[in-house]
PDB file of C-alpha atoms and ligand atoms in Angstrom:
ATOM      1  CA  MET A 676      62.019 144.026  79.949  1.00  0.00           C
ATOM      2  CA  THR A 677      62.413 140.353  78.984  1.00  0.00           C
ATOM      3  CA  THR A 678      61.717 137.115  80.837  1.00  0.00           C
ATOM      4  CA  VAL A 679      64.752 135.299  82.260  1.00  0.00           C
ATOM      5  CA  PRO A 680      64.878 131.925  80.479  1.00  0.00           C
ATOM      6  CA  LYS A 681      65.324 128.771  82.549  1.00  0.00           C
ATOM      7  CA  PHE A 682      66.895 125.540  81.293  1.00  0.00           C
ATOM      8  CA  VAL A 683      66.661 121.826  81.964  1.00  0.00           C
ATOM      9  CA  ILE A 684      69.392 119.973  80.088  1.00  0.00           C
ATOM     10  CA  GLY A 685      69.774 116.209  79.837  1.00  0.00           C
ATOM     11  CA  ASN A 686      73.291 114.855  79.362  1.00  0.00           C
ATOM     12  CA  TRP A 687      72.964 111.215  78.329  1.00  0.00           C
ATOM     13  CA  LYS A 688      76.748 110.706  78.230  1.00  0.00           C
ATOM     14  CA  MET A 689      77.673 107.340  76.583  1.00  0.00           C
ATOM     15  CA  GLN A 690      74.752 105.585  78.172  1.00  0.00           C
ATOM     16  CA  ALA A 691      71.707 105.203  75.945  1.00  0.00           C
ATOM     17  CA  ARG A 692      71.751 102.378  73.396  1.00  0.00           C
ATOM     18  CA  HIS A 693      70.652 103.589  69.960  1.00  0.00           C
ATOM     19  CA  GLU A 694      67.035 102.390  69.945  1.00  0.00           C
ATOM     20  CA  TYR A 695      66.592 103.310  73.590  1.00  0.00           C
ATOM     21  CA  GLY A 696      67.866 106.840  72.925  1.00  0.00           C
ATOM     22  CA  LEU A 697      65.263 107.334  70.199  1.00  0.00           C
ATOM     23  CA  GLU A 698      62.533 106.001  72.472  1.00  0.00           C
ATOM     24  CA  LEU A 699      63.712 108.258  75.289  1.00  0.00           C
ATOM     25  CA  ALA A 700      63.673 111.331  73.046  1.00  0.00           C
ATOM     26  CA  ARG A 701      60.191 110.434  71.812  1.00  0.00           C
ATOM     27  CA  GLY A 702      58.971 109.957  75.388  1.00  0.00           C
ATOM     28  CA  VAL A 703      60.303 113.356  76.498  1.00  0.00           C
ATOM     29  CA  ALA A 704      58.924 115.133  73.421  1.00  0.00           C
ATOM     30  CA  GLN A 705      55.495 113.514  73.815  1.00  0.00           C
ATOM     31  CA  GLY A 706      55.455 114.392  77.518  1.00  0.00           C
ATOM     32  CA  LEU A 707      56.206 118.042  76.740  1.00  0.00           C
ATOM     33  CA  ARG A 708      53.617 118.109  73.970  1.00  0.00           C
ATOM     34  CA  ASP A 709      50.928 116.680  76.270  1.00  0.00           C
ATOM     35  CA  ASN A 710      51.873 118.809  79.255  1.00  0.00           C
ATOM     36  CA  PRO A 711      53.629 121.922  77.935  1.00  0.00           C
ATOM     37  CA  PRO A 712      55.805 123.773  80.443  1.00  0.00           C
ATOM     38  CA  PRO A 713      55.715 127.592  80.576  1.00  0.00           C
ATOM     39  CA  SER A 714      57.426 129.287  77.643  1.00  0.00           C
ATOM     40  CA  HIS A 715      60.360 130.582  79.769  1.00  0.00           C
ATOM     41  CA  LEU A 716      61.470 126.969  80.407  1.00  0.00           C
ATOM     42  CA  HIS A 717      63.713 125.443  77.741  1.00  0.00           C
ATOM     43  CA  THR A 718      64.598 121.760  77.567  1.00  0.00           C
ATOM     44  CA  ILE A 719      67.690 120.494  75.757  1.00  0.00           C
ATOM     45  CA  LEU A 720      68.566 116.844  75.072  1.00  0.00           C
ATOM     46  CA  CYS A 721      72.249 115.985  74.627  1.00  0.00           C
ATOM     47  CA  PRO A 722      72.595 112.443  73.248  1.00  0.00           C
ATOM     48  CA  PRO A 723      75.836 110.862  71.986  1.00  0.00           C
ATOM     49  CA  PHE A 724      77.031 112.015  68.519  1.00  0.00           C
ATOM     50  CA  THR A 725      75.725 108.812  66.918  1.00  0.00           C
ATOM     51  CA  GLN A 726      72.167 109.563  68.015  1.00  0.00           C
ATOM     52  CA  LEU A 727      71.969 113.228  67.034  1.00  0.00           C
ATOM     53  CA  ALA A 728      70.378 112.639  63.636  1.00  0.00           C
ATOM     54  CA  GLY A 729      67.934 110.029  64.928  1.00  0.00           C
ATOM     55  CA  VAL A 730      66.914 112.093  67.947  1.00  0.00           C
ATOM     56  CA  HIS A 731      66.537 115.136  65.689  1.00  0.00           C
ATOM     57  CA  SER A 732      64.068 113.318  63.468  1.00  0.00           C
ATOM     58  CA  GLU A 733      62.129 112.053  66.523  1.00  0.00           C
ATOM     59  CA  LEU A 734      61.848 115.645  67.798  1.00  0.00           C
ATOM     60  CA  ASP A 735      60.920 116.846  64.315  1.00  0.00           C
ATOM     61  CA  GLU A 736      58.097 114.368  64.169  1.00  0.00           C
ATOM     62  CA  ILE A 737      56.561 115.636  67.413  1.00  0.00           C
ATOM     63  CA  GLY A 738      57.117 119.163  66.083  1.00  0.00           C
ATOM     64  CA  LEU A 739      57.747 121.221  69.223  1.00  0.00           C
ATOM     65  CA  PRO A 740      59.415 124.604  68.690  1.00  0.00           C
ATOM     66  CA  ASN A 741      63.197 124.643  69.173  1.00  0.00           C
ATOM     67  CA  GLU A 742      62.876 127.061  72.139  1.00  0.00           C
ATOM     68  CA  GLN A 743      60.796 124.455  73.936  1.00  0.00           C
ATOM     69  CA  LEU A 744      62.849 121.347  73.115  1.00  0.00           C
ATOM     70  CA  ALA A 745      66.255 121.599  71.468  1.00  0.00           C
ATOM     71  CA  LEU A 746      69.119 119.271  70.643  1.00  0.00           C
ATOM     72  CA  GLY A 747      72.688 119.536  71.917  1.00  0.00           C
ATOM     73  CA  ALA A 748      75.917 117.563  71.528  1.00  0.00           C
ATOM     74  CA  GLN A 749      78.293 116.585  74.327  1.00  0.00           C
ATOM     75  CA  ASP A 750      81.515 117.887  72.786  1.00  0.00           C
ATOM     76  CA  CYS A 751      83.022 119.199  69.556  1.00  0.00           C
ATOM     77  CA  TYR A 752      86.437 119.727  68.003  1.00  0.00           C
ATOM     78  CA  PRO A 753      87.830 123.290  68.022  1.00  0.00           C
ATOM     79  CA  ALA A 754      87.938 123.655  64.220  1.00  0.00           C
ATOM     80  CA  ALA A 755      85.507 123.662  61.314  1.00  0.00           C
ATOM     81  CA  SER A 756      87.187 120.877  59.327  1.00  0.00           C
ATOM     82  CA  GLY A 757      90.583 119.322  58.672  1.00  0.00           C
ATOM     83  CA  PRO A 758      92.646 116.154  59.004  1.00  0.00           C
ATOM     84  CA  PHE A 759      91.458 115.300  62.536  1.00  0.00           C
ATOM     85  CA  THR A 760      90.672 111.589  62.576  1.00  0.00           C
ATOM     86  CA  GLY A 761      87.775 110.666  64.810  1.00  0.00           C
ATOM     87  CA  ASP A 762      86.817 114.231  65.644  1.00  0.00           C
ATOM     88  CA  ILE A 763      83.521 116.039  65.037  1.00  0.00           C
ATOM     89  CA  SER A 764      83.298 119.755  64.246  1.00  0.00           C
ATOM     90  CA  PRO A 765      80.634 122.155  65.512  1.00  0.00           C
ATOM     91  CA  GLN A 766      79.492 122.586  61.889  1.00  0.00           C
ATOM     92  CA  MET A 767      78.885 118.826  61.708  1.00  0.00           C
ATOM     93  CA  ILE A 768      76.746 118.714  64.836  1.00  0.00           C
ATOM     94  CA  LYS A 769      74.852 121.787  63.651  1.00  0.00           C
ATOM     95  CA  ALA A 770      74.107 120.039  60.353  1.00  0.00           C
ATOM     96  CA  LEU A 771      72.480 117.232  62.371  1.00  0.00           C
ATOM     97  CA  GLY A 772      70.177 119.680  64.130  1.00  0.00           C
ATOM     98  CA  ALA A 773      72.124 120.506  67.303  1.00  0.00           C
ATOM     99  CA  SER A 774      71.968 124.103  68.439  1.00  0.00           C
ATOM    100  CA  TYR A 775      73.883 123.602  71.719  1.00  0.00           C
ATOM    101  CA  VAL A 776      77.071 121.818  72.765  1.00  0.00           C
ATOM    102  CA  ILE A 777      78.316 120.869  76.239  1.00  0.00           C
ATOM    103  CA  LEU A 778      81.995 121.794  76.608  1.00  0.00           C
ATOM    104  CA  GLY A 779      84.513 121.262  79.395  1.00  0.00           C
ATOM    105  CA  HIS A 780      82.529 118.609  81.257  1.00  0.00           C
ATOM    106  CA  SER A 781      84.656 117.317  84.145  1.00  0.00           C
ATOM    107  CA  GLU A 782      84.685 113.848  82.560  1.00  0.00           C
ATOM    108  CA  ARG A 783      86.361 115.349  79.475  1.00  0.00           C
ATOM    109  CA  ARG A 784      88.712 117.453  81.579  1.00  0.00           C
ATOM    110  CA  GLN A 785      89.663 114.288  83.506  1.00  0.00           C
ATOM    111  CA  ASN A 786      89.532 111.537  80.876  1.00  0.00           C
ATOM    112  CA  HIS A 787      90.791 113.508  77.879  1.00  0.00           C
ATOM    113  CA  GLY A 788      93.109 115.964  79.599  1.00  0.00           C
ATOM    114  CA  GLU A 789      91.128 118.951  78.335  1.00  0.00           C
ATOM    115  CA  THR A 790      92.608 122.173  79.639  1.00  0.00           C
ATOM    116  CA  ASP A 791      90.869 125.521  80.006  1.00  0.00           C
ATOM    117  CA  ALA A 792      92.765 126.722  76.909  1.00  0.00           C
ATOM    118  CA  VAL A 793      91.431 123.812  74.799  1.00  0.00           C
ATOM    119  CA  ILE A 794      87.911 124.419  76.094  1.00  0.00           C
ATOM    120  CA  ARG A 795      88.202 128.120  75.208  1.00  0.00           C
ATOM    121  CA  GLN A 796      89.160 127.157  71.634  1.00  0.00           C
ATOM    122  CA  LYS A 797      86.114 124.891  71.464  1.00  0.00           C
ATOM    123  CA  VAL A 798      83.887 127.702  72.763  1.00  0.00           C
ATOM    124  CA  LYS A 799      85.275 129.945  70.039  1.00  0.00           C
ATOM    125  CA  ALA A 800      84.719 127.346  67.290  1.00  0.00           C
ATOM    126  CA  ALA A 801      81.193 126.486  68.464  1.00  0.00           C
ATOM    127  CA  THR A 802      80.218 130.150  68.663  1.00  0.00           C
ATOM    128  CA  ALA A 803      81.614 130.791  65.170  1.00  0.00           C
ATOM    129  CA  ALA A 804      79.495 127.889  63.888  1.00  0.00           C
ATOM    130  CA  GLY A 805      76.344 129.290  65.499  1.00  0.00           C
ATOM    131  CA  VAL A 806      76.175 126.579  68.161  1.00  0.00           C
ATOM    132  CA  THR A 807      75.591 127.804  71.730  1.00  0.00           C
ATOM    133  CA  PRO A 808      78.252 126.545  74.177  1.00  0.00           C
ATOM    134  CA  ILE A 809      77.249 125.159  77.583  1.00  0.00           C
ATOM    135  CA  VAL A 810      80.499 125.376  79.544  1.00  0.00           C
ATOM    136  CA  CYS A 811      80.941 123.244  82.653  1.00  0.00           C
ATOM    137  CA  ILE A 812      83.033 124.421  85.568  1.00  0.00           C
ATOM    138  CA  GLY A 813      83.406 123.044  89.084  1.00  0.00           C
ATOM    139  CA  GLU A 814      85.860 122.172  91.793  1.00  0.00           C
ATOM    140  CA  HIS A 815      87.045 118.744  92.998  1.00  0.00           C
ATOM    141  CA  LEU A 816      86.285 117.636  96.549  1.00  0.00           C
ATOM    142  CA  ALA A 817      89.868 118.193  97.759  1.00  0.00           C
ATOM    143  CA  GLU A 818      89.864 121.728  96.324  1.00  0.00           C
ATOM    144  CA  ARG A 819      86.601 122.447  98.138  1.00  0.00           C
ATOM    145  CA  ASN A 820      87.865 120.993 101.401  1.00  0.00           C
ATOM    146  CA  GLU A 821      91.090 123.006 101.163  1.00  0.00           C
ATOM    147  CA  GLY A 822      89.058 126.211 100.693  1.00  0.00           C
ATOM    148  CA  ARG A 823      90.215 126.614  97.082  1.00  0.00           C
ATOM    149  CA  ALA A 824      86.840 126.388  95.305  1.00  0.00           C
ATOM    150  CA  ALA A 825      86.612 130.135  94.665  1.00  0.00           C
ATOM    151  CA  SER A 826      90.044 130.356  93.040  1.00  0.00           C
ATOM    152  CA  VAL A 827      89.403 127.218  90.941  1.00  0.00           C
ATOM    153  CA  LEU A 828      86.121 128.664  89.659  1.00  0.00           C
ATOM    154  CA  ALA A 829      87.752 132.021  88.960  1.00  0.00           C
ATOM    155  CA  SER A 830      90.544 130.439  86.937  1.00  0.00           C
ATOM    156  CA  GLN A 831      88.157 128.164  85.010  1.00  0.00           C
ATOM    157  CA  ILE A 832      85.989 131.155  84.112  1.00  0.00           C
ATOM    158  CA  GLU A 833      89.016 133.210  83.101  1.00  0.00           C
ATOM    159  CA  GLY A 834      90.591 130.308  81.185  1.00  0.00           C
ATOM    160  CA  SER A 835      87.719 128.527  79.487  1.00  0.00           C
ATOM    161  CA  LEU A 836      85.365 131.341  78.511  1.00  0.00           C
ATOM    162  CA  THR A 837      86.125 133.601  75.568  1.00  0.00           C
ATOM    163  CA  ARG A 838      86.122 137.391  75.881  1.00  0.00           C
ATOM    164  CA  GLY A 839      82.576 138.502  75.145  1.00  0.00           C
ATOM    165  CA  PHE A 840      81.288 134.971  75.911  1.00  0.00           C
ATOM    166  CA  ARG A 841      77.643 134.385  74.982  1.00  0.00           C
ATOM    167  CA  GLY A 842      76.471 130.973  76.094  1.00  0.00           C
ATOM    168  CA  ILE A 843      75.479 129.030  79.186  1.00  0.00           C
ATOM    169  CA  VAL A 844      77.617 128.199  82.225  1.00  0.00           C
ATOM    170  CA  ALA A 845      76.950 125.051  84.265  1.00  0.00           C
ATOM    171  CA  TYR A 846      78.370 124.859  87.775  1.00  0.00           C
ATOM    172  CA  GLU A 847      79.019 121.154  88.314  1.00  0.00           C
ATOM    173  CA  PRO A 848      81.052 120.425  91.452  1.00  0.00           C
ATOM    174  CA  VAL A 849      82.942 117.244  90.540  1.00  0.00           C
ATOM    175  CA  TRP A 850      82.128 115.717  93.929  1.00  0.00           C
ATOM    176  CA  ALA A 851      78.393 116.019  93.262  1.00  0.00           C
ATOM    177  CA  ILE A 852      78.387 114.308  89.861  1.00  0.00           C
ATOM    178  CA  GLY A 853      76.965 110.798  90.067  1.00  0.00           C
ATOM    179  CA  SER A 854      77.481 110.717  93.851  1.00  0.00           C
ATOM    180  CA  GLY A 855      73.923 111.260  95.041  1.00  0.00           C
ATOM    181  CA  ILE A 856      75.226 114.261  97.019  1.00  0.00           C
ATOM    182  CA  THR A 857      74.162 117.818  96.272  1.00  0.00           C
ATOM    183  CA  PRO A 858      75.496 121.007  97.863  1.00  0.00           C
ATOM    184  CA  SER A 859      73.349 122.590 100.553  1.00  0.00           C
ATOM    185  CA  HIS A 860      71.011 125.400  99.545  1.00  0.00           C
ATOM    186  CA  GLU A 861      73.331 127.876 101.292  1.00  0.00           C
ATOM    187  CA  GLU A 862      76.487 126.574  99.565  1.00  0.00           C
ATOM    188  CA  LEU A 863      74.830 126.612  96.161  1.00  0.00           C
ATOM    189  CA  GLN A 864      73.592 130.147  96.656  1.00  0.00           C
ATOM    190  CA  ARG A 865      77.105 131.258  97.712  1.00  0.00           C
ATOM    191  CA  LYS A 866      78.848 129.532  94.765  1.00  0.00           C
ATOM    192  CA  LEU A 867      76.366 130.774  92.170  1.00  0.00           C
ATOM    193  CA  THR A 868      76.554 134.304  93.510  1.00  0.00           C
ATOM    194  CA  LEU A 869      80.354 134.105  93.267  1.00  0.00           C
ATOM    195  CA  ILE A 870      80.164 132.817  89.669  1.00  0.00           C
ATOM    196  CA  ARG A 871      77.778 135.632  88.756  1.00  0.00           C
ATOM    197  CA  ALA A 872      80.187 138.154  90.244  1.00  0.00           C
ATOM    198  CA  LEU A 873      83.116 136.682  88.259  1.00  0.00           C
ATOM    199  CA  LEU A 874      81.374 136.493  84.898  1.00  0.00           C
ATOM    200  CA  PRO A 875      81.321 140.148  83.794  1.00  0.00           C
ATOM    201  CA  MET A 876      85.124 140.132  83.281  1.00  0.00           C
ATOM    202  CA  ARG A 877      84.649 137.566  80.475  1.00  0.00           C
ATOM    203  CA  LEU A 878      81.289 138.826  79.205  1.00  0.00           C
ATOM    204  CA  MET A 879      82.799 142.302  78.842  1.00  0.00           C
ATOM    205  CA  THR A 880      79.542 143.764  80.126  1.00  0.00           C
ATOM    206  CA  ASP A 881      77.433 143.937  83.269  1.00  0.00           C
ATOM    207  CA  ASP A 882      74.231 144.075  81.291  1.00  0.00           C
ATOM    208  CA  ILE A 883      73.840 140.499  80.116  1.00  0.00           C
ATOM    209  CA  ARG A 884      72.515 137.715  82.306  1.00  0.00           C
ATOM    210  CA  VAL A 885      74.309 134.601  81.119  1.00  0.00           C
ATOM    211  CA  PRO A 886      72.288 131.586  82.246  1.00  0.00           C
ATOM    212  CA  VAL A 887      74.101 129.830  85.114  1.00  0.00           C
ATOM    213  CA  LEU A 888      72.931 126.274  85.779  1.00  0.00           C
ATOM    214  CA  TYR A 889      73.637 123.744  88.482  1.00  0.00           C
ATOM    215  CA  GLY A 890      74.537 120.114  87.722  1.00  0.00           C
ATOM    216  CA  GLY A 891      75.308 117.122  89.947  1.00  0.00           C
ATOM    217  CA  SER A 892      72.923 114.380  91.171  1.00  0.00           C
ATOM    218  CA  VAL A 893      69.772 116.375  90.370  1.00  0.00           C
ATOM    219  CA  THR A 894      66.510 114.441  90.672  1.00  0.00           C
ATOM    220  CA  SER A 895      62.923 115.652  90.839  1.00  0.00           C
ATOM    221  CA  VAL A 896      63.271 115.599  94.641  1.00  0.00           C
ATOM    222  CA  GLN A 897      66.015 118.256  94.799  1.00  0.00           C
ATOM    223  CA  ALA A 898      64.988 120.179  91.680  1.00  0.00           C
ATOM    224  CA  PRO A 899      62.381 122.444  93.348  1.00  0.00           C
ATOM    225  CA  SER A 900      64.764 123.607  96.074  1.00  0.00           C
ATOM    226  CA  ILE A 901      67.640 124.107  93.593  1.00  0.00           C
ATOM    227  CA  MET A 902      65.445 125.973  91.108  1.00  0.00           C
ATOM    228  CA  SER A 903      64.082 128.214  93.844  1.00  0.00           C
ATOM    229  CA  ILE A 904      67.546 129.811  94.285  1.00  0.00           C
ATOM    230  CA  GLU A 905      67.353 133.167  92.546  1.00  0.00           C
ATOM    231  CA  ALA A 906      70.840 132.879  91.019  1.00  0.00           C
ATOM    232  CA  VAL A 907      70.112 129.446  89.470  1.00  0.00           C
ATOM    233  CA  ASP A 908      68.817 129.484  85.902  1.00  0.00           C
ATOM    234  CA  GLY A 909      68.376 125.772  85.470  1.00  0.00           C
ATOM    235  CA  VAL A 910      69.792 122.304  85.922  1.00  0.00           C
ATOM    236  CA  LEU A 911      72.085 119.996  83.971  1.00  0.00           C
ATOM    237  CA  VAL A 912      70.976 116.435  84.597  1.00  0.00           C
ATOM    238  CA  GLY A 913      72.939 113.213  84.013  1.00  0.00           C
ATOM    239  CA  SER A 914      71.512 109.919  85.342  1.00  0.00           C
ATOM    240  CA  ALA A 915      67.977 111.181  85.930  1.00  0.00           C
ATOM    241  CA  SER A 916      67.720 112.243  82.267  1.00  0.00           C
ATOM    242  CA  LEU A 917      68.001 108.615  81.126  1.00  0.00           C
ATOM    243  CA  GLU A 918      64.403 107.781  81.883  1.00  0.00           C
ATOM    244  CA  ALA A 919      61.663 109.871  80.241  1.00  0.00           C
ATOM    245  CA  GLN A 920      59.374 110.085  83.261  1.00  0.00           C
ATOM    246  CA  SER A 921      62.121 111.013  85.748  1.00  0.00           C
ATOM    247  CA  PHE A 922      63.357 113.730  83.369  1.00  0.00           C
ATOM    248  CA  LEU A 923      59.808 115.004  82.778  1.00  0.00           C
ATOM    249  CA  ASP A 924      59.304 115.108  86.564  1.00  0.00           C
ATOM    250  CA  ILE A 925      62.369 117.359  86.840  1.00  0.00           C
ATOM    251  CA  ILE A 926      60.992 119.627  84.104  1.00  0.00           C
ATOM    252  CA  THR A 927      57.644 119.835  85.919  1.00  0.00           C
ATOM    253  CA  ALA A 928      59.377 120.532  89.238  1.00  0.00           C
ATOM    254  CA  ALA A 929      61.535 123.215  87.594  1.00  0.00           C
ATOM    255  CA  ALA A 930      58.487 124.822  86.004  1.00  0.00           C
ATOM    256  CA  GLU A 931      56.603 124.886  89.286  1.00  0.00           C
ATOM    257  CA  ALA A 932      59.551 126.301  91.221  1.00  0.00           C
ATOM    258  CA  THR A 933      60.215 129.160  88.826  1.00  0.00           C
ATOM    259  CA  THR A 934      57.832 131.947  88.135  1.00  0.00           C
ATOM    260  CA  PRO A 935      58.977 134.077  85.201  1.00  0.00           C
ATOM    261  CA  GLN A 936      61.410 136.805  86.333  1.00  0.00           C
ATOM    262  CA  LEU A 937      61.892 139.955  84.370  1.00  0.00           C
ATOM    263  CA  THR A 938      65.237 141.516  83.478  1.00  0.00           C
ATOM    264  CA  SER A 939      65.895 144.880  81.849  1.00  0.00           C
TER     265      SER A 939
HETATM  266  C1  PEP B1841      76.691 115.370  84.740  1.00  0.00           C
HETATM  267  O1  PEP B1841      77.608 114.547  84.677  1.00  0.00           O
HETATM  268  O2  PEP B1841      76.637 116.353  83.971  1.00  0.00           O
HETATM  269  C2  PEP B1841      75.670 115.161  85.766  1.00  0.00           C
HETATM  270  C3  PEP B1841      75.014 116.191  86.182  1.00  0.00           C
HETATM  271  O3  PEP B1841      75.508 113.858  86.191  1.00  0.00           O
HETATM  272  P1  PEP B1841      74.537 113.315  87.363  1.00  0.00           P
HETATM  273  O4  PEP B1841      73.236 114.075  87.274  1.00  0.00           O
HETATM  274  O5  PEP B1841      74.362 111.872  87.078  1.00  0.00           O
HETATM  275  O6  PEP B1841      75.234 113.595  88.649  1.00  0.00           O
END
């Protein structure tokens, strides 16, 4: 029997100026050092590429174990190296201390035309480099209102996860990101249960619990109710991760709402 790990991930997007990002990382690391959450709760900071090395050395200085506070990137190229101007490989982010990478965020799907097939290639490349993929999936508002959320999620899972996928999945309904709106407890429970039912076809097994997170307008106010849903293994946080205290409040709320669960 092992404890089910829970995750709180901060996605800074393109929003923290360099010095501020370092200060933010230091603030989060010091907060966790002074008030350590239970060992089943893992925190991951995902700064822009340009801050990975600096944030890594800030975290190093505070010296928390990687399971407690880890570093992630927000994207990577689907190859180890090559003539790809402006791109960053998973090996490169790993060399800067990142052990996770967010892939398929809706902003990349929308702004960079990333398809499920491209995301699957990135998942493959990250996994080969030893970087754990955090794959975002989620329906648009119109798809939800037309009753198509289930088929969108099914095709994103089928298309963007590799066979035998070993990583993290983040359910981020596009309509909840940055809108201040979160799905009801009932809707979230239904969607997460659906995602859990769809996953085994890509995992190629029923025996592995892939962490499934929720993301979209999470603050410390909603975190306890979201984390109390049995199918939710954590939260992916955008705006509220840009201030150390508000992010630490979410971590505290997540810790309080989750007692360690055991899985066989
Ligand atoms: C995100 O974009 O991953 C996200 C969860 O953003 P926010 O928390 O700001 O809605």
